[in-house]
Tab-separated table of C-alpha atoms in Angstrom:
chain	number	residue	atom	x	y	z
A	485	MET	CA	17.605	-60.137	14.802
A	486	ARG	CA	18.289	-56.734	16.250
A	487	TRP	CA	17.765	-56.478	19.942
A	488	ASP	CA	14.174	-55.175	20.126
A	489	ALA	CA	12.681	-56.286	16.804
A	490	GLN	CA	10.473	-58.751	18.651
A	491	ALA	CA	8.616	-55.821	20.235
A	492	LEU	CA	6.838	-55.507	16.886
A	493	ASN	CA	5.036	-58.748	17.620
A	494	ALA	CA	1.643	-57.878	19.089
A	495	GLN	CA	2.245	-60.241	22.012
A	496	ALA	CA	5.849	-59.193	22.685
A	497	VAL	CA	5.351	-56.861	25.610
A	498	ASP	CA	7.019	-58.839	28.373
A	499	ALA	CA	9.628	-56.614	29.979
A	500	GLU	CA	11.876	-59.500	31.007
A	501	ALA	CA	11.987	-60.780	27.431
A	502	LEU	CA	12.862	-57.334	26.158
A	503	ASN	CA	15.608	-56.976	28.724
A	504	ALA	CA	17.155	-60.255	27.649
A	505	GLU	CA	17.733	-59.085	24.070
A	506	THR	CA	21.198	-57.970	23.043
A	507	PRO	CA	22.313	-55.443	20.442
A	508	ARG	CA	23.643	-56.576	17.081
A	509	THR	CA	27.263	-55.804	17.780
A	510	GLY	CA	29.534	-54.694	20.559
A	511	THR	CA	30.469	-51.024	20.635
A	512	GLN	CA	33.763	-50.405	18.905
A	513	ALA	CA	36.258	-47.658	19.358
A	514	PRO	CA	37.053	-45.629	16.222
A	515	ASP	CA	40.324	-47.529	15.788
A	516	GLY	CA	38.365	-50.750	15.256
A	517	GLN	CA	39.281	-52.369	18.559
A	518	THR	CA	36.593	-53.751	20.831
A	519	ALA	CA	35.751	-51.096	23.362
A	520	PRO	CA	37.017	-51.728	26.898
A	521	LEU	CA	34.627	-51.953	29.774
A	522	PRO	CA	33.352	-48.464	30.581
A	523	ALA	CA	35.298	-46.536	33.161
A	524	PRO	CA	33.633	-45.750	36.472
A	525	ALA	CA	31.492	-42.644	36.418
A	526	LEU	CA	33.262	-39.412	37.102
A	527	LEU	CA	31.273	-38.695	40.208
A	528	PRO	CA	29.463	-36.967	41.679
A	529	LEU	CA	26.441	-36.988	39.397
A	530	ALA	CA	23.683	-34.860	40.857
A	531	GLY	CA	21.121	-37.047	42.604
A	532	LEU	CA	23.056	-40.276	42.033
A	533	VAL	CA	21.404	-43.254	43.749
A	534	ARG	CA	23.578	-46.065	42.383
A	535	SER	CA	25.459	-47.242	39.300
A	536	VAL	CA	24.393	-50.585	37.846
A	537	THR	CA	25.825	-53.102	35.387
A	538	THR	CA	23.999	-56.288	34.398
A	539	PRO	CA	24.781	-59.238	32.086
A	540	GLU	CA	21.686	-58.403	30.031
A	541	PHE	CA	23.238	-55.057	29.083
A	542	ALA	CA	26.874	-56.008	28.660
A	543	GLY	CA	29.172	-53.012	28.328
A	544	VAL	CA	26.580	-50.493	29.528
A	545	THR	CA	26.551	-48.819	32.939
A	546	PHE	CA	23.298	-47.308	34.177
A	547	HIS	CA	23.629	-44.393	36.588
A	548	GLU	CA	20.315	-44.114	38.414
A	549	VAL	CA	19.605	-40.581	39.580
A	550	THR	CA	16.688	-38.820	41.232
A	551	ALA	CA	15.826	-35.673	39.324
A	552	LYS	CA	14.510	-32.488	40.884
A	553	SER	CA	12.894	-31.438	37.597
A	554	VAL	CA	12.299	-33.161	34.250
A	555	LEU	CA	10.628	-30.407	32.223
A	556	ASN	CA	13.280	-28.543	30.224
A	557	LYS	CA	12.567	-25.107	28.762
A	558	VAL	CA	13.875	-24.714	25.229
A	559	ALA	CA	16.302	-21.821	25.023
A	560	ALA	CA	14.874	-18.455	24.073
A	561	GLY	CA	15.355	-17.751	20.388
A	562	SER	CA	15.432	-21.435	19.440
A	563	ARG	CA	13.964	-22.336	16.057
A	564	MET	CA	12.444	-25.540	17.417
A	565	PRO	CA	8.640	-25.794	17.034
A	566	PHE	CA	8.116	-26.561	20.726
A	567	GLU	CA	8.971	-24.873	24.021
A	568	TRP	CA	9.447	-27.801	26.404
A	569	THR	CA	11.234	-31.151	26.322
A	570	ILE	CA	11.729	-34.188	28.543
A	571	ASN	CA	14.781	-36.455	28.418
A	572	PRO	CA	14.369	-39.389	30.814
A	573	TYR	CA	17.815	-40.668	29.774
A	574	ARG	CA	21.205	-39.037	29.124
A	575	GLY	CA	23.581	-40.920	26.862
A	576	CYS	CA	22.302	-43.558	24.435
A	577	SER	CA	23.197	-47.179	23.774
A	578	HIS	CA	22.006	-46.853	20.178
A	579	ALA	CA	25.620	-45.739	19.629
A	580	CYS	CA	24.918	-43.855	16.380
A	581	VAL	CA	28.289	-42.558	15.213
A	582	TYR	CA	26.592	-39.431	13.806
A	583	CYS	CA	24.471	-38.550	16.870
A	584	PHE	CA	24.277	-34.765	17.256
A	585	ALA	CA	23.768	-35.025	21.027
A	586	ARG	CA	27.182	-36.495	21.838
A	587	LYS	CA	28.677	-33.283	23.154
A	588	THR	CA	25.922	-32.971	25.779
A	589	HIS	CA	27.508	-35.885	27.644
A	590	THR	CA	30.593	-33.783	28.327
A	591	TYR	CA	28.422	-31.577	30.558
A	592	LEU	CA	28.284	-34.573	32.912
A	593	ASP	CA	32.057	-35.068	32.830
A	594	PHE	CA	31.746	-38.006	30.437
A	595	ASP	CA	33.322	-38.047	26.992
A	596	ALA	CA	31.364	-37.656	23.761
A	597	GLY	CA	32.544	-40.985	22.361
A	598	LEU	CA	32.431	-44.349	24.137
A	599	ASP	CA	31.016	-42.835	27.331
A	600	PHE	CA	28.021	-41.466	25.410
A	601	ASP	CA	27.298	-44.977	24.131
A	602	SER	CA	27.875	-46.850	27.374
A	603	GLN	CA	27.344	-44.525	30.373
A	604	VAL	CA	23.583	-43.980	30.508
A	605	VAL	CA	22.050	-41.705	33.131
A	606	VAL	CA	18.520	-42.758	34.132
A	607	LYS	CA	16.081	-40.382	35.850
A	608	VAL	CA	14.318	-43.105	37.791
A	609	ASN	CA	11.719	-40.775	39.332
A	610	ALA	CA	10.870	-38.991	36.076
A	611	ALA	CA	7.131	-39.744	36.033
A	612	GLU	CA	6.628	-38.830	39.688
A	613	VAL	CA	8.460	-35.507	39.339
A	614	LEU	CA	6.661	-34.735	36.088
A	615	ARG	CA	3.225	-35.133	37.688
A	616	ARG	CA	4.180	-32.623	40.355
A	617	GLU	CA	5.429	-30.136	37.778
A	618	LEU	CA	2.340	-30.495	35.582
A	619	ALA	CA	0.069	-29.916	38.601
A	620	LYS	CA	1.497	-26.450	39.244
A	621	PRO	CA	-0.936	-23.586	38.527
A	622	SER	CA	1.749	-21.951	36.403
A	623	TRP	CA	1.834	-24.827	33.889
A	624	GLN	CA	0.350	-23.623	30.585
A	625	ARG	CA	-0.035	-27.035	28.895
A	626	HIS	CA	2.354	-26.247	26.073
A	627	GLN	CA	3.447	-29.133	23.887
A	628	VAL	CA	6.199	-31.311	25.343
A	629	ALA	CA	8.620	-33.106	23.020
A	630	LEU	CA	10.397	-36.364	23.898
A	631	GLY	CA	13.365	-37.732	21.980
A	632	THR	CA	14.947	-34.395	21.124
A	633	ASN	CA	18.301	-35.195	22.738
A	634	THR	CA	18.644	-38.918	23.443
A	635	ASP	CA	16.218	-41.678	22.549
A	636	PRO	CA	13.462	-42.343	25.119
A	637	TYR	CA	13.015	-45.877	23.721
A	638	GLN	CA	16.644	-46.934	23.783
A	639	ARG	CA	17.518	-50.277	25.394
A	640	ALA	CA	17.380	-48.851	28.913
A	641	GLU	CA	13.632	-48.328	28.544
A	642	GLY	CA	13.142	-52.105	28.450
A	643	ARG	CA	14.606	-52.223	31.961
A	644	TYR	CA	13.250	-49.039	33.534
A	645	GLN	CA	9.895	-48.547	31.765
A	646	LEU	CA	9.749	-44.817	32.365
A	647	MET	CA	7.766	-43.846	29.263
A	648	PRO	CA	4.330	-45.234	30.245
A	649	GLY	CA	4.276	-43.081	33.377
A	650	ILE	CA	5.461	-40.036	31.443
A	651	ILE	CA	2.834	-40.478	28.713
A	652	ARG	CA	0.060	-40.932	31.268
A	653	ALA	CA	1.152	-37.878	33.249
A	654	LEU	CA	1.175	-35.660	30.162
A	655	ALA	CA	-2.150	-36.915	28.829
A	656	ASP	CA	-3.898	-36.744	32.210
A	657	SER	CA	-2.783	-33.121	32.615
A	658	GLY	CA	-4.076	-32.103	29.179
A	659	THR	CA	-0.584	-31.546	27.757
A	660	PRO	CA	0.017	-32.282	24.047
A	661	LEU	CA	3.038	-34.486	23.433
A	662	SER	CA	5.320	-35.735	20.684
A	663	ILE	CA	7.787	-38.609	20.585
A	664	LEU	CA	10.746	-39.099	18.248
A	665	THR	CA	12.544	-42.450	18.378
A	666	LYS	CA	14.450	-45.197	16.590
A	667	GLY	CA	13.329	-47.745	19.190
A	668	THR	CA	10.750	-50.387	18.326
A	669	LEU	CA	10.026	-50.678	22.047
A	670	LEU	CA	7.531	-47.937	21.206
A	671	ALA	CA	5.265	-50.754	19.965
A	672	ARG	CA	4.747	-51.768	23.589
A	673	ASP	CA	3.069	-48.418	24.253
A	674	ILE	CA	0.821	-48.182	21.188
A	675	PRO	CA	-2.350	-48.933	23.206
A	676	LEU	CA	-1.339	-46.277	25.716
A	677	LEU	CA	-0.667	-43.737	22.959
A	678	LYS	CA	-4.025	-44.499	21.339
A	679	HIS	CA	-5.712	-43.730	24.647
A	680	ALA	CA	-3.616	-40.592	25.163
A	681	ALA	CA	-4.677	-39.393	21.706
A	682	THR	CA	-8.279	-39.352	22.912
A	683	GLN	CA	-7.233	-36.889	25.630
A	684	VAL	CA	-4.645	-34.639	23.949
A	685	PRO	CA	-3.047	-34.108	20.531
A	686	VAL	CA	-0.247	-36.639	20.005
A	687	GLY	CA	2.553	-36.659	17.440
A	688	VAL	CA	4.817	-39.610	16.696
A	689	GLY	CA	8.039	-39.538	14.699
A	690	ILE	CA	10.381	-42.348	13.658
A	691	SER	CA	13.987	-41.672	12.725
A	692	LEU	CA	14.944	-43.704	9.631
A	693	ALA	CA	17.314	-42.473	6.923
A	694	MET	CA	18.424	-45.631	5.104
A	695	THR	CA	17.145	-49.060	4.122
A	696	ASP	CA	20.583	-50.687	3.768
A	697	GLU	CA	20.739	-53.054	6.745
A	698	GLN	CA	24.512	-53.470	6.526
A	699	LEU	CA	25.198	-49.728	6.500
A	700	SER	CA	22.733	-49.208	9.335
A	701	GLU	CA	24.480	-51.836	11.423
A	702	ALA	CA	27.782	-50.064	10.867
A	703	VAL	CA	26.677	-46.516	11.745
A	704	GLU	CA	23.923	-47.164	14.321
A	705	PRO	CA	24.816	-50.569	15.816
A	706	GLY	CA	22.549	-50.436	18.873
A	707	THR	CA	19.345	-49.623	16.991
A	708	PRO	CA	16.601	-51.798	15.544
A	709	GLY	CA	17.243	-52.260	11.823
A	710	PRO	CA	15.444	-50.472	8.984
A	711	ARG	CA	13.038	-53.366	8.361
A	712	ALA	CA	12.002	-53.382	12.018
A	713	ARG	CA	11.400	-49.625	11.996
A	714	LEU	CA	9.368	-49.835	8.784
A	715	LYS	CA	7.166	-52.449	10.464
A	716	LEU	CA	6.770	-50.102	13.424
A	717	ILE	CA	5.602	-47.293	11.122
A	718	SER	CA	2.966	-49.640	9.693
A	719	ARG	CA	1.889	-50.711	13.181
A	720	LEU	CA	1.434	-47.096	14.240
A	721	ARG	CA	-0.587	-46.228	11.148
A	722	GLU	CA	-2.742	-49.343	11.477
A	723	ALA	CA	-3.483	-48.234	15.041
A	724	GLY	CA	-4.744	-44.909	13.720
A	725	LEU	CA	-1.783	-42.925	15.005
A	726	PRO	CA	0.158	-40.435	12.884
A	727	CYS	CA	3.777	-41.198	12.066
A	728	GLY	CA	6.152	-38.721	10.485
A	729	VAL	CA	9.643	-39.830	9.529
A	730	MET	CA	12.884	-37.957	10.070
A	731	ALA	CA	15.055	-39.236	7.218
A	732	MET	CA	18.202	-37.861	8.753
A	733	PRO	CA	21.032	-37.989	8.319
A	734	ILE	CA	21.537	-38.678	4.625
A	735	LEU	CA	25.228	-39.632	4.486
A	736	PRO	CA	27.227	-38.214	1.556
A	737	TRP	CA	28.560	-40.976	-0.727
A	738	LEU	CA	27.071	-43.662	1.531
A	739	SER	CA	23.276	-43.253	1.476
A	740	ASP	CA	22.639	-40.460	-1.041
A	741	SER	CA	22.625	-42.418	-4.311
A	742	ASP	CA	19.493	-42.505	-6.455
A	743	GLU	CA	19.080	-46.191	-5.604
A	744	ALA	CA	19.308	-45.515	-1.865
A	745	LEU	CA	16.903	-42.563	-1.932
A	746	ASP	CA	14.406	-44.376	-4.152
A	747	SER	CA	14.448	-47.358	-1.805
A	748	LEU	CA	14.059	-45.129	1.257
A	749	PHE	CA	11.113	-43.044	0.098
A	750	GLY	CA	9.436	-46.002	-1.588
A	751	SER	CA	9.648	-48.022	1.615
A	752	LEU	CA	8.335	-45.136	3.714
A	753	ALA	CA	5.395	-44.662	1.352
A	754	ALA	CA	4.559	-48.359	1.462
A	755	ALA	CA	4.692	-48.290	5.270
A	756	GLY	CA	2.230	-45.384	5.343
A	757	ALA	CA	4.355	-42.559	6.750
A	758	THR	CA	2.312	-39.383	7.089
A	759	GLY	CA	5.222	-37.147	6.110
A	760	VAL	CA	8.981	-37.165	5.665
A	761	SER	CA	11.745	-34.665	6.363
A	762	ALA	CA	15.184	-35.347	4.916
A	763	GLY	CA	18.534	-33.655	5.158
A	764	ALA	CA	22.273	-34.122	5.070
A	765	LEU	CA	24.532	-35.208	7.905
A	766	TYR	CA	25.102	-32.509	10.537
A	767	LEU	CA	28.481	-32.589	12.276
A	768	LYS	CA	28.524	-30.331	15.300
A	769	PRO	CA	31.551	-30.308	17.630
A	770	GLY	CA	31.810	-33.530	19.608
A	771	THR	CA	30.015	-35.463	16.893
A	772	ARG	CA	32.363	-34.294	14.159
A	773	GLU	CA	35.488	-35.741	15.773
A	774	TRP	CA	33.862	-39.110	16.515
A	775	PHE	CA	32.323	-39.447	13.053
A	776	MET	CA	35.476	-38.397	11.214
A	777	GLN	CA	37.453	-41.058	13.084
A	778	TRP	CA	34.873	-43.623	12.015
A	779	ILE	CA	35.028	-42.509	8.358
A	780	ALA	CA	38.827	-42.642	8.383
A	781	ARG	CA	38.708	-46.213	9.693
A	782	GLU	CA	35.769	-47.654	7.753
A	783	HIS	CA	35.913	-45.623	4.525
A	784	PRO	CA	39.391	-44.084	4.249
A	785	GLN	CA	38.793	-43.216	0.603
A	786	LEU	CA	36.060	-40.802	1.738
A	787	ALA	CA	37.933	-39.089	4.573
A	788	GLY	CA	39.357	-36.319	2.412
A	789	LYS	CA	36.033	-35.780	0.662
A	790	TYR	CA	34.268	-35.332	3.980
A	791	ARG	CA	36.883	-32.861	5.192
A	792	ARG	CA	36.443	-30.781	2.042
A	793	LEU	CA	32.652	-31.075	2.066
A	794	TYR	CA	32.304	-29.861	5.660
A	795	GLY	CA	35.343	-27.587	5.848
A	796	GLY	CA	35.654	-26.336	9.396
A	797	GLY	CA	31.922	-26.182	10.053
A	798	SER	CA	28.968	-28.371	10.989
A	799	TYR	CA	27.031	-28.239	7.721
A	800	ALA	CA	27.701	-29.711	4.296
A	801	SER	CA	28.463	-27.177	1.609
A	802	LYS	CA	25.679	-25.128	0.068
A	803	GLU	CA	26.338	-26.813	-3.272
A	804	TYR	CA	25.875	-30.281	-1.819
A	805	ARG	CA	22.733	-29.348	0.116
A	806	ALA	CA	21.213	-27.824	-3.032
A	807	TRP	CA	21.993	-30.999	-4.986
A	808	LEU	CA	20.543	-33.221	-2.269
A	809	ALA	CA	17.416	-31.063	-2.017
A	810	GLY	CA	16.726	-31.654	-5.681
A	811	ARG	CA	17.114	-35.413	-5.389
A	812	VAL	CA	14.929	-35.523	-2.280
A	813	ARG	CA	12.201	-33.490	-4.012
A	814	PHE	CA	12.242	-35.841	-6.996
A	815	PHE	CA	12.002	-39.059	-5.005
A	816	LYS	CA	9.426	-37.682	-2.593
A	817	ALA	CA	7.277	-36.734	-5.582
A	818	ARG	CA	7.807	-40.146	-7.189
A	819	HIS	CA	6.450	-41.842	-4.077
A	820	GLY	CA	3.558	-39.517	-3.331
A	821	PHE	CA	4.987	-37.200	-0.704
A	822	ILE	CA	3.777	-34.075	-2.474
A	823	GLY	CA	3.438	-30.846	-0.541
A	824	SER	CA	5.071	-32.154	2.630
A	825	THR	CA	7.862	-29.950	3.880
A	826	GLY	CA	11.242	-31.156	4.970
A	827	PHE	CA	14.725	-30.009	5.834
A	828	SER	CA	16.005	-30.213	2.282
A	829	HIS	CA	13.022	-28.276	0.967
A	830	GLU	CA	13.984	-25.025	2.618
A	831	ASP	CA	15.455	-22.156	0.641
A	832	ILE	CA	19.094	-23.107	0.430
A	833	ASP	CA	20.157	-19.497	1.023
A	834	GLN	CA	18.620	-19.364	4.477
A	835	ASP	CA	20.332	-20.152	7.747
A	836	PRO	CA	20.595	-23.979	7.732
A	837	ARG	CA	19.563	-24.000	11.385
A	838	ASP	CA	16.052	-23.117	10.224
A	839	GLU	CA	15.977	-26.388	8.305
A	840	GLU	CA	16.332	-28.286	11.578
A	841	ALA	CA	13.094	-26.787	12.879
A	842	ARG	CA	10.956	-28.363	10.162
A	843	TYR	CA	9.297	-31.535	11.384
A	844	PRO	CA	7.362	-33.925	9.113
A	845	ALA	CA	3.578	-34.179	9.127
A	846	GLY	CA	2.384	-36.419	11.928
A	847	SER	CA	5.411	-35.994	14.152
A	848	LEU	CA	4.030	-32.986	16.043
A	849	PRO	CA	0.642	-32.693	17.766
A	850	GLY	CA	-2.005	-31.322	15.448
A	851	SER	CA	0.058	-31.656	12.250
A	852	ALA	CA	-1.465	-33.307	9.204
A	853	ARG	CA	-2.265	-36.947	9.836
A	854	ILE	CA	-2.675	-38.176	6.257
A	855	ARG	CA	-0.513	-37.523	3.260
A	856	HIS	CA	-1.944	-37.856	-0.232
A	857	GLY	CA	-0.638	-40.320	-2.755
A	858	ARG	CA	-0.262	-44.037	-3.229
A	859	GLY	CA	0.607	-46.510	-0.530
A	860	THR	CA	-0.678	-44.526	2.451
A	861	ALA	CA	-2.102	-46.530	5.304
A	862	GLY	CA	-5.467	-45.107	6.261
A	863	SER	CA	-5.865	-43.072	3.072
A	864	GLY	CA	-8.354	-43.820	0.367
A	865	ASP	CA	-6.457	-41.860	-2.265
A	866	HIS	CA	-4.375	-44.209	-4.389
A	867	SER	CA	-4.714	-42.282	-7.615
A	868	GLY	CA	-1.360	-40.527	-7.510
A	869	THR	CA	-0.710	-36.839	-7.225
A	870	GLY	CA	-1.305	-35.558	-10.699
A	871	GLU	CA	2.115	-33.911	-10.597
A	872	SER	CA	4.819	-34.789	-13.040
A	873	ALA	CA	7.838	-36.435	-11.502
A	874	ALA	CA	9.982	-36.229	-14.610
A	875	GLU	CA	13.505	-36.817	-13.438
A	876	PRO	CA	15.703	-33.722	-13.520
A	877	VAL	CA	19.234	-33.966	-14.747
A	878	ALA	CA	21.344	-33.765	-11.596
A	879	ALA	CA	24.848	-35.103	-11.364
A	880	GLN	CA	26.284	-35.498	-7.895
A	881	PRO	CA	28.668	-32.653	-7.088
A	882	THR	CA	32.314	-33.615	-7.520
A	883	LEU	CA	33.948	-30.371	-6.463
A	884	PHE	CA	34.729	-31.439	-2.914
């Protein structure tokens, strides 16, 4: 069982039990060797109170800091559909080899590889500081997004329990909020989110891009598995909460086959997801180096293909993205996700950064709560879409 799958049990809310769980595997270095114990923090970290290691979180060091501010203004000109974010944690023990946020750890004088996975900065006073910031007359009650950089329901949340205070502070102030996570610890806070939704608009998003448990364990070893996340989606929908799914990243040659995509979108439909966005792996600097080392070790036959597919940039080739968009459209239609937008549904000629700003229905406050089609929790429409899903002829590109 992955470390926090038991949080899906309606009675599994005991913090000590959650803390006692362990991840599926130990973090490995790209060369396949077991990672050494993390090096001491490269101090000073601003506001550092103490650094903590515990047997319950073997291999992870928590750096507890007191923050002066927790509301982050999104940079001017950003394509993101929100203006403010909160990240109660920096670094992430989910250890996803493809995580786009890895480079942000270098701003703290940690590296983007093993340090990102094992050196976790915890803003222990996040809820207290947030309440002060939200009480300022200047606060305009714009939507606040959580989970945009590192996961707010990673393993550390079982120890520090910062999210309940953050959710309450936002809801009590009249501030709409959204959460994006891979962590099934979110199940602990479903009653709180239901209450918050009576006060402010709430969006919930789950990140899930594959149903292959073995592949998931290899590329995202610290996360709950696909089955556990599918159960979480169902729990959220049964509770009357929206739940959009970020089906990213689709991994070329690993999770982009017709069988993999059919399984993914079929499972999401059966779980009742309100919308899905899907798109190819994004390899920005910091992430690119770490992921390419992993590919070279685990799938050496693909290393050259990945180098050609991505060239010197962060995005897969236009040809590949166009091919993937067609397959995503077909399988979304097959499983009833008609009319929902997603990364791969954007005009392929546009700046691919615009694709990243498209969030699935349900994941943002005020977005559509119910998709139409079969298998939707909370929807009475099981008659299909009326659209033809005749399969287009689309061979996978072989020119890279």
